[in-house]
Amino acid sequence: MGPVRAEVMWQAVRDALEAAAPDEARPLRVLDIGGGTGGDAVRVAAEGHEVVVVDPSPDALAALARRADDAGVAISQALGDTGDLADHLEPASIDLVLCHGVVEHVDDPVTALREVARTLAPSGRLSIVVPGRVSAAIARAVAGDFAAAQALVERPVAHWTPDEHGPRRYFSEELDALLAAAGFRPAETRGLRVFADLVPSAVVDVEPGARESLFALESAARERHEFAACSGGLQQIACLELS
């Protein structure tokens, strides 16, 4: 098993694949927006799915090409971001969009997700992962930075500028509102990294079986919605709100 944090994030991808194709009868066409060097994309392609990665970094895409070649899988790639998806993809051509670690950085999350929505087939799914506010505020407070913790509690997400305040962090209801505004039907929010961001790496790396035990703990917490609010990441697997 690799780092627990990475395996937790991969499980989020696996959950999205299963939601998009519950019967596993056919390969999916998957868009990994902001997929970077292909850590997820290569594993998805290795399972037989058709993968497209759109990313604004030429260096990341070059690394992706090398990784895909080493793994013996084919991955389409395009230099771009949420603002020019229409230049790279036909409307309603994607079964699953992985939008993990993206909207917290963009200037206008609603517009970004509306562009993503145009790429999805009517029965498609969006898997979105954003940083959680509660865990970040707790971490700041425990470190003694009470002003930063209070800012995380009080700052309206609509007035959040990533260049000034860092990546946006969301309460669950703010993620619901974002998805609804972009034309998606919000789903249940699930927590990612409830414990993995808190446990010192020395404990995980030294104690025999600690990685497997921590991953099992994360998996158990992920099935309980009560833990979502205090997790490092929030995930929803949403569908389009069809009229």
PDB file of N, CA and C in Angstrom, residues 47-138:
ATOM      1  N   GLU A  47      -7.677   0.426 -16.231  1.00  0.00           N
ATOM      2  CA  GLU A  47      -8.882  -0.360 -15.993  1.00  0.00           C
ATOM      3  C   GLU A  47      -9.761  -0.456 -17.237  1.00  0.00           C
ATOM      4  N   GLY A  48      -9.272   0.093 -18.344  1.00  0.00           N
ATOM      5  CA  GLY A  48      -9.976  -0.060 -19.603  1.00  0.00           C
ATOM      6  C   GLY A  48     -10.830   1.107 -20.028  1.00  0.00           C
ATOM      7  N   HIS A  49     -10.772   2.211 -19.316  1.00  0.00           N
ATOM      8  CA  HIS A  49     -11.571   3.383 -19.665  1.00  0.00           C
ATOM      9  C   HIS A  49     -10.808   4.312 -20.608  1.00  0.00           C
ATOM     10  N   GLU A  50     -11.555   5.088 -21.379  1.00  0.00           N
ATOM     11  CA  GLU A  50     -10.961   6.094 -22.260  1.00  0.00           C
ATOM     12  C   GLU A  50     -10.821   7.392 -21.466  1.00  0.00           C
ATOM     13  N   VAL A  51      -9.619   7.918 -21.369  1.00  0.00           N
ATOM     14  CA  VAL A  51      -9.351   9.052 -20.489  1.00  0.00           C
ATOM     15  C   VAL A  51      -8.826  10.238 -21.287  1.00  0.00           C
ATOM     16  N   VAL A  52      -9.359  11.408 -20.950  1.00  0.00           N
ATOM     17  CA  VAL A  52      -8.879  12.678 -21.492  1.00  0.00           C
ATOM     18  C   VAL A  52      -8.442  13.537 -20.314  1.00  0.00           C
ATOM     19  N   VAL A  53      -7.236  14.051 -20.360  1.00  0.00           N
ATOM     20  CA  VAL A  53      -6.744  14.957 -19.323  1.00  0.00           C
ATOM     21  C   VAL A  53      -6.603  16.347 -19.919  1.00  0.00           C
ATOM     22  N   VAL A  54      -7.208  17.327 -19.265  1.00  0.00           N
ATOM     23  CA  VAL A  54      -7.045  18.729 -19.634  1.00  0.00           C
ATOM     24  C   VAL A  54      -6.361  19.421 -18.466  1.00  0.00           C
ATOM     25  N   ASP A  55      -5.226  20.048 -18.738  1.00  0.00           N
ATOM     26  CA  ASP A  55      -4.434  20.660 -17.671  1.00  0.00           C
ATOM     27  C   ASP A  55      -3.708  21.875 -18.240  1.00  0.00           C
ATOM     28  N   PRO A  56      -3.530  22.941 -17.446  1.00  0.00           N
ATOM     29  CA  PRO A  56      -2.874  24.151 -17.954  1.00  0.00           C
ATOM     30  C   PRO A  56      -1.351  24.117 -17.929  1.00  0.00           C
ATOM     31  N   SER A  57      -0.754  23.028 -17.451  1.00  0.00           N
ATOM     32  CA  SER A  57       0.701  22.973 -17.310  1.00  0.00           C
ATOM     33  C   SER A  57       1.329  22.091 -18.384  1.00  0.00           C
ATOM     34  N   PRO A  58       2.137  22.653 -19.278  1.00  0.00           N
ATOM     35  CA  PRO A  58       2.836  21.816 -20.264  1.00  0.00           C
ATOM     36  C   PRO A  58       3.767  20.795 -19.610  1.00  0.00           C
ATOM     37  N   ASP A  59       4.420  21.193 -18.536  1.00  0.00           N
ATOM     38  CA  ASP A  59       5.334  20.265 -17.861  1.00  0.00           C
ATOM     39  C   ASP A  59       4.577  19.075 -17.279  1.00  0.00           C
ATOM     40  N   ALA A  60       3.403  19.342 -16.693  1.00  0.00           N
ATOM     41  CA  ALA A  60       2.605  18.251 -16.132  1.00  0.00           C
ATOM     42  C   ALA A  60       2.156  17.293 -17.228  1.00  0.00           C
ATOM     43  N   LEU A  61       1.736  17.839 -18.363  1.00  0.00           N
ATOM     44  CA  LEU A  61       1.284  16.985 -19.459  1.00  0.00           C
ATOM     45  C   LEU A  61       2.436  16.167 -20.037  1.00  0.00           C
ATOM     46  N   ALA A  62       3.621  16.742 -20.068  1.00  0.00           N
ATOM     47  CA  ALA A  62       4.781  15.980 -20.538  1.00  0.00           C
ATOM     48  C   ALA A  62       5.074  14.809 -19.597  1.00  0.00           C
ATOM     49  N   ALA A  63       4.962  15.061 -18.299  1.00  0.00           N
ATOM     50  CA  ALA A  63       5.161  13.992 -17.321  1.00  0.00           C
ATOM     51  C   ALA A  63       4.070  12.940 -17.448  1.00  0.00           C
ATOM     52  N   LEU A  64       2.847  13.379 -17.729  1.00  0.00           N
ATOM     53  CA  LEU A  64       1.744  12.451 -17.952  1.00  0.00           C
ATOM     54  C   LEU A  64       2.030  11.533 -19.137  1.00  0.00           C
ATOM     55  N   ALA A  65       2.528  12.110 -20.227  1.00  0.00           N
ATOM     56  CA  ALA A  65       2.818  11.304 -21.417  1.00  0.00           C
ATOM     57  C   ALA A  65       3.862  10.236 -21.108  1.00  0.00           C
ATOM     58  N   ARG A  66       4.883  10.597 -20.333  1.00  0.00           N
ATOM     59  CA  ARG A  66       5.912   9.615 -19.976  1.00  0.00           C
ATOM     60  C   ARG A  66       5.334   8.526 -19.081  1.00  0.00           C
ATOM     61  N   ARG A  67       4.504   8.933 -18.119  1.00  0.00           N
ATOM     62  CA  ARG A  67       3.919   7.953 -17.196  1.00  0.00           C
ATOM     63  C   ARG A  67       2.986   7.001 -17.944  1.00  0.00           C
ATOM     64  N   ALA A  68       2.181   7.538 -18.855  1.00  0.00           N
ATOM     65  CA  ALA A  68       1.274   6.686 -19.633  1.00  0.00           C
ATOM     66  C   ALA A  68       2.056   5.719 -20.512  1.00  0.00           C
ATOM     67  N   ASP A  69       3.141   6.199 -21.111  1.00  0.00           N
ATOM     68  CA  ASP A  69       3.972   5.344 -21.950  1.00  0.00           C
ATOM     69  C   ASP A  69       4.590   4.209 -21.129  1.00  0.00           C
ATOM     70  N   ASP A  70       5.088   4.539 -19.954  1.00  0.00           N
ATOM     71  CA  ASP A  70       5.674   3.522 -19.077  1.00  0.00           C
ATOM     72  C   ASP A  70       4.641   2.465 -18.676  1.00  0.00           C
ATOM     73  N   ALA A  71       3.379   2.921 -18.495  1.00  0.00           N
ATOM     74  CA  ALA A  71       2.326   1.997 -18.070  1.00  0.00           C
ATOM     75  C   ALA A  71       1.690   1.264 -19.241  1.00  0.00           C
ATOM     76  N   GLY A  72       2.011   1.684 -20.453  1.00  0.00           N
ATOM     77  CA  GLY A  72       1.454   1.027 -21.626  1.00  0.00           C
ATOM     78  C   GLY A  72      -0.008   1.327 -21.868  1.00  0.00           C
ATOM     79  N   VAL A  73      -0.443   2.540 -21.507  1.00  0.00           N
ATOM     80  CA  VAL A  73      -1.839   2.933 -21.724  1.00  0.00           C
ATOM     81  C   VAL A  73      -1.884   4.187 -22.588  1.00  0.00           C
ATOM     82  N   ALA A  74      -3.010   4.370 -23.274  1.00  0.00           N
ATOM     83  CA  ALA A  74      -3.204   5.545 -24.120  1.00  0.00           C
ATOM     84  C   ALA A  74      -4.098   6.543 -23.399  1.00  0.00           C
ATOM     85  N   ILE A  75      -3.632   7.785 -23.311  1.00  0.00           N
ATOM     86  CA  ILE A  75      -4.409   8.855 -22.683  1.00  0.00           C
ATOM     87  C   ILE A  75      -4.366  10.077 -23.596  1.00  0.00           C
ATOM     88  N   SER A  76      -5.534  10.617 -23.909  1.00  0.00           N
ATOM     89  CA  SER A  76      -5.591  11.868 -24.668  1.00  0.00           C
ATOM     90  C   SER A  76      -5.320  13.020 -23.718  1.00  0.00           C
ATOM     91  N   GLN A  77      -4.701  14.057 -24.241  1.00  0.00           N
ATOM     92  CA  GLN A  77      -4.412  15.205 -23.387  1.00  0.00           C
ATOM     93  C   GLN A  77      -4.557  16.495 -24.171  1.00  0.00           C
ATOM     94  N   ALA A  78      -4.869  17.560 -23.429  1.00  0.00           N
ATOM     95  CA  ALA A  78      -5.016  18.881 -24.038  1.00  0.00           C
ATOM     96  C   ALA A  78      -4.534  19.925 -23.050  1.00  0.00           C
ATOM     97  N   LEU A  79      -3.850  20.921 -23.578  1.00  0.00           N
ATOM     98  CA  LEU A  79      -3.386  22.043 -22.759  1.00  0.00           C
ATOM     99  C   LEU A  79      -4.537  23.036 -22.627  1.00  0.00           C
ATOM    100  N   GLY A  80      -5.052  23.186 -21.425  1.00  0.00           N
ATOM    101  CA  GLY A  80      -6.178  24.096 -21.234  1.00  0.00           C
ATOM    102  C   GLY A  80      -6.700  24.020 -19.821  1.00  0.00           C
ATOM    103  N   ASP A  81      -7.885  24.587 -19.622  1.00  0.00           N
ATOM    104  CA  ASP A  81      -8.519  24.578 -18.304  1.00  0.00           C
ATOM    105  C   ASP A  81     -10.027  24.609 -18.488  1.00  0.00           C
ATOM    106  N   THR A  82     -10.753  24.923 -17.427  1.00  0.00           N
ATOM    107  CA  THR A  82     -12.213  24.906 -17.520  1.00  0.00           C
ATOM    108  C   THR A  82     -12.742  25.968 -18.472  1.00  0.00           C
ATOM    109  N   GLY A  83     -11.954  26.980 -18.751  1.00  0.00           N
ATOM    110  CA  GLY A  83     -12.429  28.059 -19.613  1.00  0.00           C
ATOM    111  C   GLY A  83     -12.454  27.729 -21.085  1.00  0.00           C
ATOM    112  N   ASP A  84     -11.737  26.685 -21.512  1.00  0.00           N
ATOM    113  CA  ASP A  84     -11.697  26.374 -22.947  1.00  0.00           C
ATOM    114  C   ASP A  84     -12.009  24.909 -23.230  1.00  0.00           C
ATOM    115  N   LEU A  85     -12.799  24.284 -22.366  1.00  0.00           N
ATOM    116  CA  LEU A  85     -13.151  22.884 -22.586  1.00  0.00           C
ATOM    117  C   LEU A  85     -13.861  22.669 -23.918  1.00  0.00           C
ATOM    118  N   ALA A  86     -14.641  23.656 -24.337  1.00  0.00           N
ATOM    119  CA  ALA A  86     -15.381  23.523 -25.599  1.00  0.00           C
ATOM    120  C   ALA A  86     -14.453  23.418 -26.796  1.00  0.00           C
ATOM    121  N   ASP A  87     -13.223  23.885 -26.655  1.00  0.00           N
ATOM    122  CA  ASP A  87     -12.261  23.786 -27.757  1.00  0.00           C
ATOM    123  C   ASP A  87     -11.696  22.369 -27.882  1.00  0.00           C
ATOM    124  N   HIS A  88     -11.824  21.582 -26.847  1.00  0.00           N
ATOM    125  CA  HIS A  88     -11.188  20.264 -26.819  1.00  0.00           C
ATOM    126  C   HIS A  88     -12.174  19.099 -26.814  1.00  0.00           C
ATOM    127  N   LEU A  89     -13.422  19.353 -26.411  1.00  0.00           N
ATOM    128  CA  LEU A  89     -14.380  18.262 -26.219  1.00  0.00           C
ATOM    129  C   LEU A  89     -15.728  18.608 -26.842  1.00  0.00           C
ATOM    130  N   GLU A  90     -16.356  17.604 -27.436  1.00  0.00           N
ATOM    131  CA  GLU A  90     -17.706  17.770 -27.948  1.00  0.00           C
ATOM    132  C   GLU A  90     -18.694  17.861 -26.778  1.00  0.00           C
ATOM    133  N   PRO A  91     -19.777  18.621 -26.956  1.00  0.00           N
ATOM    134  CA  PRO A  91     -20.795  18.654 -25.890  1.00  0.00           C
ATOM    135  C   PRO A  91     -21.374  17.273 -25.630  1.00  0.00           C
ATOM    136  N   ALA A  92     -21.716  17.016 -24.377  1.00  0.00           N
ATOM    137  CA  ALA A  92     -22.381  15.787 -23.958  1.00  0.00           C
ATOM    138  C   ALA A  92     -21.630  14.524 -24.386  1.00  0.00           C
ATOM    139  N   SER A  93     -20.296  14.589 -24.348  1.00  0.00           N
ATOM    140  CA  SER A  93     -19.481  13.462 -24.822  1.00  0.00           C
ATOM    141  C   SER A  93     -18.780  12.693 -23.714  1.00  0.00           C
ATOM    142  N   ILE A  94     -18.954  13.107 -22.463  1.00  0.00           N
ATOM    143  CA  ILE A  94     -18.204  12.541 -21.349  1.00  0.00           C
ATOM    144  C   ILE A  94     -19.156  11.835 -20.382  1.00  0.00           C
ATOM    145  N   ASP A  95     -18.741  10.661 -19.915  1.00  0.00           N
ATOM    146  CA  ASP A  95     -19.538   9.904 -18.947  1.00  0.00           C
ATOM    147  C   ASP A  95     -19.229  10.282 -17.504  1.00  0.00           C
ATOM    148  N   LEU A  96     -17.987  10.642 -17.235  1.00  0.00           N
ATOM    149  CA  LEU A  96     -17.567  10.975 -15.877  1.00  0.00           C
ATOM    150  C   LEU A  96     -16.507  12.057 -15.930  1.00  0.00           C
ATOM    151  N   VAL A  97     -16.729  13.118 -15.176  1.00  0.00           N
ATOM    152  CA  VAL A  97     -15.724  14.172 -15.010  1.00  0.00           C
ATOM    153  C   VAL A  97     -15.141  14.065 -13.609  1.00  0.00           C
ATOM    154  N   LEU A  98     -13.828  13.973 -13.539  1.00  0.00           N
ATOM    155  CA  LEU A  98     -13.115  14.064 -12.271  1.00  0.00           C
ATOM    156  C   LEU A  98     -12.634  15.498 -12.118  1.00  0.00           C
ATOM    157  N   CYS A  99     -13.207  16.199 -11.168  1.00  0.00           N
ATOM    158  CA  CYS A  99     -12.849  17.599 -10.905  1.00  0.00           C
ATOM    159  C   CYS A  99     -12.368  17.657  -9.457  1.00  0.00           C
ATOM    160  N   HIS A 100     -11.170  17.161  -9.246  1.00  0.00           N
ATOM    161  CA  HIS A 100     -10.619  17.018  -7.901  1.00  0.00           C
ATOM    162  C   HIS A 100      -9.519  18.057  -7.701  1.00  0.00           C
ATOM    163  N   GLY A 101      -9.721  18.945  -6.739  1.00  0.00           N
ATOM    164  CA  GLY A 101      -8.707  19.953  -6.451  1.00  0.00           C
ATOM    165  C   GLY A 101      -8.613  21.028  -7.509  1.00  0.00           C
ATOM    166  N   VAL A 102      -9.752  21.448  -8.054  1.00  0.00           N
ATOM    167  CA  VAL A 102      -9.754  22.429  -9.144  1.00  0.00           C
ATOM    168  C   VAL A 102     -10.496  23.712  -8.774  1.00  0.00           C
ATOM    169  N   VAL A 103     -11.775  23.599  -8.391  1.00  0.00           N
ATOM    170  CA  VAL A 103     -12.603  24.803  -8.277  1.00  0.00           C
ATOM    171  C   VAL A 103     -12.156  25.728  -7.150  1.00  0.00           C
ATOM    172  N   GLU A 104     -11.393  25.199  -6.189  1.00  0.00           N
ATOM    173  CA  GLU A 104     -10.914  26.087  -5.127  1.00  0.00           C
ATOM    174  C   GLU A 104      -9.878  27.088  -5.615  1.00  0.00           C
ATOM    175  N   HIS A 105      -9.366  26.876  -6.841  1.00  0.00           N
ATOM    176  CA  HIS A 105      -8.331  27.755  -7.388  1.00  0.00           C
ATOM    177  C   HIS A 105      -8.839  28.721  -8.455  1.00  0.00           C
ATOM    178  N   VAL A 106     -10.007  28.475  -9.030  1.00  0.00           N
ATOM    179  CA  VAL A 106     -10.456  29.275 -10.172  1.00  0.00           C
ATOM    180  C   VAL A 106     -11.113  30.558  -9.703  1.00  0.00           C
ATOM    181  N   ASP A 107     -11.173  31.535 -10.610  1.00  0.00           N
ATOM    182  CA  ASP A 107     -11.769  32.829 -10.256  1.00  0.00           C
ATOM    183  C   ASP A 107     -13.278  32.726 -10.066  1.00  0.00           C
ATOM    184  N   ASP A 108     -13.936  31.940 -10.898  1.00  0.00           N
ATOM    185  CA  ASP A 108     -15.398  31.858 -10.877  1.00  0.00           C
ATOM    186  C   ASP A 108     -15.818  30.382 -10.893  1.00  0.00           C
ATOM    187  N   PRO A 109     -16.001  29.774  -9.726  1.00  0.00           N
ATOM    188  CA  PRO A 109     -16.327  28.345  -9.682  1.00  0.00           C
ATOM    189  C   PRO A 109     -17.620  27.975 -10.392  1.00  0.00           C
ATOM    190  N   VAL A 110     -18.644  28.829 -10.314  1.00  0.00           N
ATOM    191  CA  VAL A 110     -19.914  28.504 -10.959  1.00  0.00           C
ATOM    192  C   VAL A 110     -19.745  28.428 -12.471  1.00  0.00           C
ATOM    193  N   THR A 111     -19.074  29.415 -13.052  1.00  0.00           N
ATOM    194  CA  THR A 111     -18.839  29.401 -14.492  1.00  0.00           C
ATOM    195  C   THR A 111     -17.995  28.197 -14.890  1.00  0.00           C
ATOM    196  N   ALA A 112     -16.982  27.882 -14.093  1.00  0.00           N
ATOM    197  CA  ALA A 112     -16.132  26.730 -14.391  1.00  0.00           C
ATOM    198  C   ALA A 112     -16.941  25.448 -14.432  1.00  0.00           C
ATOM    199  N   LEU A 113     -17.829  25.254 -13.459  1.00  0.00           N
ATOM    200  CA  LEU A 113     -18.619  24.030 -13.420  1.00  0.00           C
ATOM    201  C   LEU A 113     -19.693  24.011 -14.500  1.00  0.00           C
ATOM    202  N   ARG A 114     -20.182  25.162 -14.906  1.00  0.00           N
ATOM    203  CA  ARG A 114     -21.128  25.181 -16.029  1.00  0.00           C
ATOM    204  C   ARG A 114     -20.446  24.724 -17.313  1.00  0.00           C
ATOM    205  N   GLU A 115     -19.189  25.096 -17.499  1.00  0.00           N
ATOM    206  CA  GLU A 115     -18.444  24.609 -18.663  1.00  0.00           C
ATOM    207  C   GLU A 115     -18.227  23.103 -18.574  1.00  0.00           C
ATOM    208  N   VAL A 116     -17.941  22.621 -17.373  1.00  0.00           N
ATOM    209  CA  VAL A 116     -17.811  21.180 -17.166  1.00  0.00           C
ATOM    210  C   VAL A 116     -19.126  20.483 -17.494  1.00  0.00           C
ATOM    211  N   ALA A 117     -20.250  21.062 -17.066  1.00  0.00           N
ATOM    212  CA  ALA A 117     -21.559  20.444 -17.280  1.00  0.00           C
ATOM    213  C   ALA A 117     -21.842  20.249 -18.768  1.00  0.00           C
ATOM    214  N   ARG A 118     -21.370  21.151 -19.608  1.00  0.00           N
ATOM    215  CA  ARG A 118     -21.630  21.035 -21.051  1.00  0.00           C
ATOM    216  C   ARG A 118     -20.960  19.808 -21.664  1.00  0.00           C
ATOM    217  N   THR A 119     -19.917  19.320 -21.033  1.00  0.00           N
ATOM    218  CA  THR A 119     -19.221  18.159 -21.587  1.00  0.00           C
ATOM    219  C   THR A 119     -19.896  16.841 -21.227  1.00  0.00           C
ATOM    220  N   LEU A 120     -20.774  16.861 -20.219  1.00  0.00           N
ATOM    221  CA  LEU A 120     -21.333  15.626 -19.684  1.00  0.00           C
ATOM    222  C   LEU A 120     -22.518  15.130 -20.505  1.00  0.00           C
ATOM    223  N   ALA A 121     -22.543  13.819 -20.732  1.00  0.00           N
ATOM    224  CA  ALA A 121     -23.731  13.178 -21.281  1.00  0.00           C
ATOM    225  C   ALA A 121     -24.862  13.301 -20.263  1.00  0.00           C
ATOM    226  N   PRO A 122     -26.126  13.224 -20.735  1.00  0.00           N
ATOM    227  CA  PRO A 122     -27.257  13.388 -19.800  1.00  0.00           C
ATOM    228  C   PRO A 122     -27.207  12.456 -18.599  1.00  0.00           C
ATOM    229  N   SER A 123     -26.692  11.254 -18.792  1.00  0.00           N
ATOM    230  CA  SER A 123     -26.616  10.297 -17.681  1.00  0.00           C
ATOM    231  C   SER A 123     -25.266  10.324 -16.981  1.00  0.00           C
ATOM    232  N   GLY A 124     -24.416  11.304 -17.324  1.00  0.00           N
ATOM    233  CA  GLY A 124     -23.064  11.349 -16.785  1.00  0.00           C
ATOM    234  C   GLY A 124     -23.013  11.773 -15.329  1.00  0.00           C
ATOM    235  N   ARG A 125     -21.816  11.682 -14.761  1.00  0.00           N
ATOM    236  CA  ARG A 125     -21.598  12.052 -13.370  1.00  0.00           C
ATOM    237  C   ARG A 125     -20.402  12.994 -13.257  1.00  0.00           C
ATOM    238  N   LEU A 126     -20.500  13.884 -12.297  1.00  0.00           N
ATOM    239  CA  LEU A 126     -19.388  14.749 -11.907  1.00  0.00           C
ATOM    240  C   LEU A 126     -18.920  14.337 -10.530  1.00  0.00           C
ATOM    241  N   SER A 127     -17.623  14.023 -10.401  1.00  0.00           N
ATOM    242  CA  SER A 127     -17.029  13.811  -9.087  1.00  0.00           C
ATOM    243  C   SER A 127     -16.220  15.054  -8.762  1.00  0.00           C
ATOM    244  N   ILE A 128     -16.632  15.745  -7.721  1.00  0.00           N
ATOM    245  CA  ILE A 128     -15.945  16.974  -7.317  1.00  0.00           C
ATOM    246  C   ILE A 128     -15.393  16.798  -5.914  1.00  0.00           C
ATOM    247  N   VAL A 129     -14.154  17.217  -5.742  1.00  0.00           N
ATOM    248  CA  VAL A 129     -13.506  17.196  -4.432  1.00  0.00           C
ATOM    249  C   VAL A 129     -12.971  18.589  -4.145  1.00  0.00           C
ATOM    250  N   VAL A 130     -13.331  19.120  -2.981  1.00  0.00           N
ATOM    251  CA  VAL A 130     -12.872  20.437  -2.558  1.00  0.00           C
ATOM    252  C   VAL A 130     -12.349  20.342  -1.129  1.00  0.00           C
ATOM    253  N   PRO A 131     -11.503  21.284  -0.713  1.00  0.00           N
ATOM    254  CA  PRO A 131     -11.028  21.282   0.676  1.00  0.00           C
ATOM    255  C   PRO A 131     -12.160  21.660   1.638  1.00  0.00           C
ATOM    256  N   GLY A 132     -12.173  21.021   2.794  1.00  0.00           N
ATOM    257  CA  GLY A 132     -13.171  21.334   3.807  1.00  0.00           C
ATOM    258  C   GLY A 132     -12.727  22.480   4.700  1.00  0.00           C
ATOM    259  N   ARG A 133     -13.691  23.276   5.134  1.00  0.00           N
ATOM    260  CA  ARG A 133     -13.398  24.425   6.001  1.00  0.00           C
ATOM    261  C   ARG A 133     -13.164  24.027   7.452  1.00  0.00           C
ATOM    262  N   VAL A 134     -14.006  23.123   7.943  1.00  0.00           N
ATOM    263  CA  VAL A 134     -13.988  22.824   9.379  1.00  0.00           C
ATOM    264  C   VAL A 134     -12.631  22.293   9.812  1.00  0.00           C
ATOM    265  N   SER A 135     -12.108  21.323   9.071  1.00  0.00           N
ATOM    266  CA  SER A 135     -10.824  20.735   9.458  1.00  0.00           C
ATOM    267  C   SER A 135      -9.714  21.771   9.411  1.00  0.00           C
ATOM    268  N   ALA A 136      -9.764  22.658   8.401  1.00  0.00           N
ATOM    269  CA  ALA A 136      -8.727  23.691   8.294  1.00  0.00           C
ATOM    270  C   ALA A 136      -8.801  24.667   9.461  1.00  0.00           C
ATOM    271  N   ALA A 137     -10.016  25.053   9.851  1.00  0.00           N
ATOM    272  CA  ALA A 137     -10.168  25.973  10.985  1.00  0.00           C
ATOM    273  C   ALA A 137      -9.674  25.328  12.273  1.00  0.00           C
ATOM    274  N   ILE A 138      -9.989  24.053  12.462  1.00  0.00           N
ATOM    275  CA  ILE A 138      -9.518  23.348  13.661  1.00  0.00           C
ATOM    276  C   ILE A 138      -7.993  23.280  13.687  1.00  0.00           C
TER     277      ILE A 138
END
